[in-house]
Coordinates of C-alpha atoms in Angstrom, one line a residue:
X157 CA 76.7 104.4 74.8
X158 CA 79.1 102.9 77.4
X159 CA 79.8 105.1 80.5
X160 CA 83.5 105.7 81.0
X161 CA 84.2 105.2 77.3
X162 CA 84.6 107.5 74.3
X163 CA 81.1 106.6 73.0
X164 CA 79.7 108.5 76.0
X165 CA 80.9 111.6 74.3
X166 CA 80.9 110.9 70.6
X167 CA 78.7 108.5 68.6
X168 CA 80.3 108.9 65.1
X169 CA 82.7 111.1 63.2
X170 CA 83.4 112.0 59.6
X171 CA 86.8 113.5 58.8
X172 CA 88.4 115.0 55.7
X173 CA 90.8 117.8 54.7
X174 CA 89.4 121.1 53.5
X175 CA 90.0 122.0 49.9
X176 CA 90.8 125.4 48.6
X177 CA 87.3 125.8 47.2
X178 CA 85.8 125.0 50.6
X179 CA 87.8 127.7 52.3
X180 CA 87.8 130.4 49.7
X181 CA 86.1 133.4 51.5
X182 CA 86.3 135.5 48.3
X183 CA 83.8 133.4 46.5
X184 CA 80.9 133.4 49.0
X185 CA 80.1 133.8 52.6
X186 CA 78.1 130.6 52.4
X187 CA 79.7 127.2 52.4
X188 CA 78.5 123.8 51.1
X189 CA 80.2 120.4 51.3
X190 CA 79.1 117.5 49.2
X191 CA 77.2 115.0 51.3
X192 CA 79.1 111.8 50.7
X193 CA 78.1 108.5 52.2
X194 CA 80.0 109.1 55.6
X195 CA 77.9 112.2 56.1
X196 CA 74.7 110.4 55.2
X197 CA 75.6 107.9 58.0
X198 CA 75.8 110.8 60.4
X199 CA 72.8 112.9 59.4
X200 CA 70.5 110.3 57.8
X201 CA 68.3 111.1 54.8
X202 CA 65.8 113.5 56.3
X203 CA 66.2 117.2 55.7
X204 CA 67.6 119.2 58.7
X205 CA 67.0 123.0 58.3
X206 CA 68.9 125.5 60.5
X207 CA 70.0 122.7 62.8
X208 CA 72.2 123.9 65.8
X209 CA 75.9 123.0 65.7
X210 CA 79.0 123.9 67.8
X211 CA 81.8 125.2 65.6
X212 CA 85.3 124.8 67.1
X213 CA 88.6 126.0 65.8
X214 CA 91.7 124.4 67.1
X215 CA 94.7 126.3 65.8
X216 CA 98.4 126.1 66.6
X217 CA 99.8 125.1 69.9
X218 CA 97.8 127.7 72.0
X219 CA 94.8 128.7 69.9
X220 CA 91.2 127.8 70.1
X221 CA 87.8 129.3 69.8
X222 CA 84.2 128.0 70.0
X223 CA 81.1 129.4 68.5
X224 CA 77.5 128.3 68.1
X225 CA 76.1 128.2 64.6
X226 CA 73.6 126.5 62.3
X227 CA 73.8 123.9 59.6
X228 CA 71.4 122.7 56.9
X229 CA 71.5 119.2 55.6
X230 CA 69.4 118.6 52.5
X231 CA 69.1 116.6 49.2
X232 CA 69.6 119.0 46.3
X233 CA 67.6 116.5 44.1
X234 CA 64.9 115.7 46.6
X235 CA 62.3 116.0 43.9
X236 CA 64.1 113.6 41.5
X237 CA 62.5 110.1 41.5
X238 CA 65.8 108.2 41.5
X239 CA 68.8 110.4 42.2
X240 CA 70.0 112.0 45.5
X241 CA 72.7 114.7 45.9
X242 CA 73.1 115.5 49.6
X243 CA 74.8 118.7 50.7
X244 CA 75.9 120.2 54.1
X245 CA 75.4 123.9 54.2
X246 CA 76.6 126.4 56.7
X247 CA 77.1 130.2 56.9
X248 CA 80.5 131.8 57.3
X249 CA 81.5 132.3 60.9
X250 CA 84.6 133.0 63.1
X251 CA 85.7 129.4 63.0
X252 CA 85.3 128.9 59.2
X253 CA 87.1 132.3 58.6
X254 CA 90.2 130.8 60.2
X255 CA 90.2 127.6 58.1
X256 CA 92.9 127.1 55.4
X257 CA 93.3 124.5 52.7
X258 CA 94.6 121.3 54.1
X259 CA 93.1 121.8 57.6
X260 CA 91.2 118.9 59.1
X261 CA 87.4 119.1 59.2
X262 CA 85.8 116.8 61.8
X263 CA 82.0 116.5 61.7
X264 CA 81.1 114.8 64.9
X265 CA 77.8 113.6 66.3
X266 CA 77.3 113.3 70.0
X267 CA 74.9 110.7 71.6
X268 CA 72.3 113.5 72.2
X269 CA 72.4 114.3 68.4
X270 CA 74.4 117.5 69.0
X271 CA 76.7 118.2 66.1
X272 CA 80.3 119.4 66.4
X273 CA 82.1 121.0 63.4
X274 CA 85.7 121.0 64.4
X275 CA 88.4 122.6 62.2
X276 CA 92.0 121.7 63.2
X277 CA 95.2 123.3 61.8
X278 CA 97.1 121.0 59.5
X279 CA 100.3 119.5 61.1
X280 CA 99.5 120.7 64.6
X281 CA 99.7 118.6 67.8
X282 CA 95.9 118.9 68.1
X283 CA 95.5 117.3 64.7
X284 CA 97.8 114.4 65.8
X285 CA 95.8 114.0 69.0
X286 CA 92.4 113.9 67.3
X287 CA 93.5 111.6 64.5
X288 CA 94.7 109.2 67.2
X289 CA 91.6 109.6 69.3
X290 CA 89.2 108.8 66.5
X291 CA 91.4 106.1 64.9
X292 CA 91.4 107.7 61.5
X293 CA 94.0 106.5 58.9
X294 CA 97.0 108.9 58.7
X295 CA 96.6 109.4 54.9
X296 CA 93.5 111.6 55.3
X297 CA 92.5 113.1 51.9
X298 CA 89.8 115.4 50.6
X299 CA 87.1 112.8 50.9
X300 CA 85.4 111.9 54.2
X301 CA 86.4 109.0 56.3
X302 CA 83.7 107.6 58.7
X303 CA 84.3 106.1 62.1
X304 CA 81.5 104.5 64.2
X305 CA 82.9 105.1 67.7
X306 CA 80.8 102.5 69.5
X307 CA 81.7 99.7 67.1
X308 CA 85.2 100.7 65.9
X309 CA 86.9 103.0 68.4
X310 CA 85.3 102.9 71.8
X311 CA 88.3 103.8 73.9
X312 CA 88.2 103.7 77.7
X313 CA 88.4 107.1 79.2
X314 CA 92.0 107.0 80.4
X315 CA 94.4 109.9 80.9
X316 CA 95.1 110.5 77.2
X317 CA 91.5 110.4 76.1
X318 CA 90.4 112.7 78.9
X319 CA 93.2 115.1 78.1
X320 CA 92.2 115.4 74.4
X321 CA 88.5 115.7 75.2
X322 CA 89.2 118.6 77.5
X323 CA 91.3 120.2 74.8
X324 CA 88.2 120.2 72.6
X325 CA 86.3 121.9 75.4
X326 CA 84.3 118.9 76.8
X327 CA 84.0 118.2 80.5
X328 CA 84.6 114.7 81.4
X329 CA 82.2 113.2 84.0
X330 CA 83.5 113.1 87.6
X331 CA 83.8 109.5 88.8
X332 CA 82.8 108.2 92.3
X333 CA 81.8 111.6 93.7
X334 CA 80.8 110.1 97.1
X335 CA 84.2 108.5 97.5
X336 CA 85.9 111.7 96.6
X337 CA 83.7 113.7 99.0
X338 CA 84.7 111.5 101.9
X339 CA 88.4 112.1 101.2
X340 CA 87.9 115.8 100.9
X341 CA 85.6 116.3 103.9
X342 CA 88.3 118.1 106.0
X343 CA 88.9 120.6 103.3
X344 CA 85.4 121.5 102.0
X345 CA 84.9 124.3 104.4
X346 CA 88.5 125.6 104.7
X347 CA 89.6 125.6 101.0
X348 CA 92.6 124.2 99.1
X349 CA 95.6 122.9 101.0
X350 CA 99.1 123.5 99.9
X351 CA 100.0 121.7 96.6
X352 CA 102.5 119.4 98.3
X353 CA 99.9 118.5 100.9
X354 CA 97.3 117.8 98.2
X355 CA 99.7 115.6 96.2
X356 CA 100.4 113.6 99.4
X357 CA 96.7 113.3 100.0
X358 CA 96.2 112.0 96.5
X359 CA 98.9 109.3 96.9
X360 CA 97.6 108.1 100.3
X361 CA 94.0 107.9 99.3
X362 CA 94.4 106.0 96.0
X363 CA 91.4 103.6 95.5
X364 CA 93.8 100.8 94.3
X365 CA 97.4 99.9 95.0
X366 CA 100.1 101.1 92.6
X367 CA 103.8 100.3 92.7
X368 CA 106.0 103.3 92.1
X369 CA 109.1 101.1 92.6
X370 CA 108.1 98.4 90.0
X371 CA 106.1 100.5 87.6
X372 CA 106.7 104.3 88.1
X373 CA 105.1 105.1 84.8
X374 CA 101.8 103.6 85.8
X375 CA 102.0 105.0 89.4
X376 CA 102.6 108.5 88.2
X377 CA 99.6 108.5 85.8
X378 CA 97.3 107.1 88.5
X379 CA 98.5 109.6 91.1
X380 CA 97.9 112.5 88.6
X381 CA 94.5 111.2 87.6
X382 CA 93.4 110.8 91.2
X383 CA 94.7 114.2 92.2
X384 CA 92.9 115.8 89.2
X385 CA 89.7 114.2 90.3
X386 CA 90.1 115.3 93.8
X387 CA 91.0 118.8 92.7
X388 CA 88.0 119.2 90.4
X389 CA 85.6 117.9 93.1
X390 CA 87.0 120.2 95.7
X391 CA 86.9 123.1 93.3
X392 CA 83.3 122.4 92.5
X393 CA 82.4 122.6 96.2
X394 CA 84.4 125.8 96.7
X395 CA 83.2 127.6 93.6
X396 CA 79.5 126.6 94.3
X397 CA 79.7 128.2 97.7
X398 CA 81.3 131.4 96.3
X399 CA 78.6 131.6 93.6
X400 CA 75.9 131.4 96.3
X401 CA 77.2 134.6 97.8
X402 CA 76.9 136.3 94.5
X403 CA 78.9 139.2 93.1
X404 CA 76.9 142.3 94.2
X405 CA 78.0 145.5 95.8
X406 CA 74.7 146.9 97.1
X407 CA 72.2 146.6 94.3
X408 CA 75.0 146.6 91.6
X409 CA 76.5 143.5 90.1
X410 CA 80.3 143.5 90.7
X411 CA 81.4 142.5 87.2
X412 CA 85.1 143.2 88.0
X413 CA 84.8 141.0 91.1
X414 CA 83.3 138.2 89.1
X415 CA 86.0 138.4 86.4
X416 CA 88.8 138.5 89.0
X417 CA 87.3 135.4 90.7
X418 CA 87.0 133.6 87.4
X419 CA 90.6 134.3 86.5
X420 CA 91.8 133.1 89.9
X421 CA 90.0 129.8 89.3
X422 CA 91.5 129.5 85.8
X423 CA 95.1 130.4 87.0
X424 CA 94.9 128.0 89.9
X425 CA 94.0 125.1 87.6
X426 CA 96.9 125.8 85.3
X427 CA 99.6 126.3 88.0
X428 CA 98.4 123.4 90.2
X429 CA 98.9 120.7 87.5
X430 CA 102.5 121.6 87.1
X431 CA 103.3 121.6 90.8
X432 CA 101.4 118.3 91.2
X433 CA 103.5 116.7 88.5
X434 CA 106.7 117.9 90.1
X435 CA 105.6 116.6 93.5
X436 CA 104.8 113.1 92.2
X437 CA 108.0 112.9 90.2
X438 CA 110.0 113.9 93.3
X439 CA 108.3 111.1 95.3
X440 CA 109.3 108.6 92.7
X441 CA 112.9 109.8 92.7
X442 CA 112.9 109.5 96.5
X443 CA 111.5 105.9 96.4
X444 CA 114.2 104.9 93.8
X445 CA 117.0 106.4 95.9
X446 CA 117.9 109.0 93.3
X447 CA 119.6 112.1 94.5
X448 CA 118.5 115.4 93.0
X449 CA 118.1 119.1 93.5
X450 CA 114.7 120.8 92.7
X451 CA 114.4 124.3 91.5
X452 CA 117.9 125.4 92.3
X453 CA 119.7 128.2 90.4
X454 CA 122.2 127.4 87.7
X455 CA 123.3 130.3 85.4
X456 CA 121.5 133.5 84.6
X457 CA 119.0 132.9 87.4
X458 CA 117.7 129.8 85.6
X459 CA 116.0 127.2 87.9
X460 CA 115.7 123.8 86.2
X461 CA 113.0 121.7 87.7
X462 CA 115.3 118.9 88.6
X463 CA 119.1 118.5 88.5
X464 CA 120.9 115.2 89.1
X465 CA 122.9 114.4 91.2
X466 CA 122.6 117.8 92.8
X467 CA 123.2 121.5 92.5
X468 CA 126.5 121.4 94.4
X469 CA 128.1 119.0 91.9
X470 CA 126.6 121.0 89.0
X471 CA 128.6 124.1 90.2
X472 CA 131.8 122.0 90.8
X473 CA 133.9 122.5 87.6
X474 CA 135.8 119.3 88.5
X475 CA 132.7 117.1 88.3
X476 CA 132.3 115.6 84.8
X477 CA 129.5 117.2 82.8
X478 CA 128.7 113.8 81.3
X479 CA 127.5 112.7 84.7
X480 CA 125.0 115.6 85.1
X481 CA 121.4 115.3 84.0
X482 CA 118.7 118.0 83.8
X483 CA 115.0 117.3 83.7
X484 CA 112.5 120.0 82.8
X485 CA 108.8 119.3 83.7
X486 CA 105.9 120.7 81.7
X487 CA 102.5 119.0 82.0
X488 CA 101.8 120.3 78.5
X489 CA 104.6 121.2 76.1
X490 CA 102.9 123.5 73.6
X491 CA 105.5 126.0 72.4
X492 CA 107.0 126.3 75.9
X493 CA 109.4 123.4 75.5
X494 CA 112.1 125.7 74.1
X495 CA 112.4 127.4 77.5
X496 CA 114.2 124.3 78.8
X497 CA 117.0 124.8 76.2
X498 CA 118.3 127.8 78.0
X499 CA 118.6 126.1 81.4
X500 CA 121.7 124.3 82.8
X501 CA 124.3 125.4 80.3
X502 CA 126.8 122.7 81.4
X503 CA 124.5 120.0 80.2
X504 CA 124.4 119.5 76.4
X505 CA 121.5 117.0 76.2
X506 CA 118.4 118.2 78.1
X507 CA 115.5 116.0 79.2
X508 CA 111.9 117.1 79.3
X509 CA 109.1 115.3 81.1
X510 CA 105.5 115.9 79.8
X511 CA 102.0 114.4 80.0
X512 CA 101.0 115.7 76.6
X513 CA 99.9 112.9 74.2
X514 CA 100.7 112.7 70.5
X515 CA 102.8 115.8 70.0
X516 CA 103.2 116.7 66.3
X517 CA 106.1 115.3 64.3
X518 CA 107.4 118.8 63.4
X519 CA 107.7 119.5 67.1
X520 CA 109.4 116.3 68.1
X521 CA 111.8 116.6 65.1
X522 CA 112.8 120.1 66.3
X523 CA 113.3 118.7 69.8
X524 CA 115.7 116.2 68.5
X525 CA 117.6 118.8 66.5
X526 CA 118.0 120.8 69.7
X527 CA 119.3 117.8 71.8
X528 CA 116.1 117.7 73.8
X529 CA 115.0 114.2 74.8
X530 CA 111.2 113.8 75.5
X531 CA 110.3 111.7 78.5
X532 CA 106.7 110.7 79.3
X533 CA 104.8 107.8 80.9
X534 CA 104.9 104.5 78.9
X535 CA 101.1 104.5 78.6
X536 CA 101.2 107.7 76.5
X537 CA 103.7 106.4 74.0
X538 CA 101.0 104.6 72.0
X539 CA 99.4 107.9 71.1
X540 CA 102.5 108.8 69.1
X541 CA 103.3 107.6 65.6
X542 CA 105.4 104.4 65.5
X543 CA 108.6 106.2 64.3
X544 CA 108.2 108.8 67.1
X545 CA 107.8 106.0 69.7
X546 CA 111.2 104.6 68.8
X547 CA 112.8 107.9 70.1
X548 CA 110.6 108.5 73.2
X549 CA 111.9 107.7 76.7
X550 CA 109.7 106.4 79.6
X551 CA 110.0 107.3 83.2
X552 CA 111.4 104.0 84.3
X553 CA 114.2 104.3 81.7
X554 CA 114.9 107.9 82.8
X555 CA 115.2 106.8 86.5
X556 CA 117.5 104.1 85.5
X557 CA 119.7 106.5 83.5
X558 CA 120.2 109.0 86.4
X559 CA 120.7 106.2 88.9
X560 CA 123.5 104.7 86.7
X561 CA 125.2 108.1 86.3
X562 CA 125.3 108.5 90.0

């Protein structure tokens, strides 16, 4: 196991597509999968009875559940002198109930021997992301493929890897906590600063030099990573202090108060990422001398994230529409990318900036059919399939585009 690499979180994986027989809930509420050689490499040859496992369902663009369960790994011919017939058995559960023929099944072993049974909806973005993460061939069939992470696919934990691990529900280890605490010292006792102030703090406290002028793609990724680390560290301090106070009203536990606090933490996480991304993009536009308007009203009270050259020229009917550019910003696209299509009616081709790796082919095809150009940092292009990469635009190219139009 190498710290800071994928092998810190997964030791080995076996991946296949589920067959109709394996997902037929009318036949039995118990499931068995033939224990082919890839599974033997994960579980070994010793019997495991009622072994704990984490079952995870990753559905469409916004669905996911996790449930603890049990598996049994055994040799159905253990009394035979020469033959073995291994099987993986598990009872029906919420995750398995949602599985359909063709969905991806990932049997993953963590370094502490914990087993993850991950079911991923066929054709989804999450399927694309996990296939890329584990380096599995695209032509996945109904027989298991095996990947030894440490030897064959030990990726460094960069932005894309961290993003996908967190989609699965794994917390990525915080780096250099002492360094982060020194930066955050003025805020630990007073709480979160405004998002624009926090983004500026992230840029000024970078542990290494980046060049937003020469390589805006790399600079943006590093700013976002550093701000995310700072945010999570400050959140940990603030939440820990709040939990010390407890959630009691007299001798009664304030359940509603706890739920309200938990929701506020969750909502702050979601909203802050979007604002941070806009803040850092704005800084790059300023450095490159690009004129723009941010969050100004076009038609029907729509507020595109960025308009180029500016909102005044957008509303000037004499200004050529061909010289106008709109950029929507969504840290993760999910199904929300369609919202951008209704903004800035004068502009036929829309641009959308995202940090989401490996979006599914059916989503990117639909984007192209709707005249939506996806823009994302160059480093994330490699998570997409080769024919998708030909269409993607990076941040440097987008800045060059709007600068030339001005």
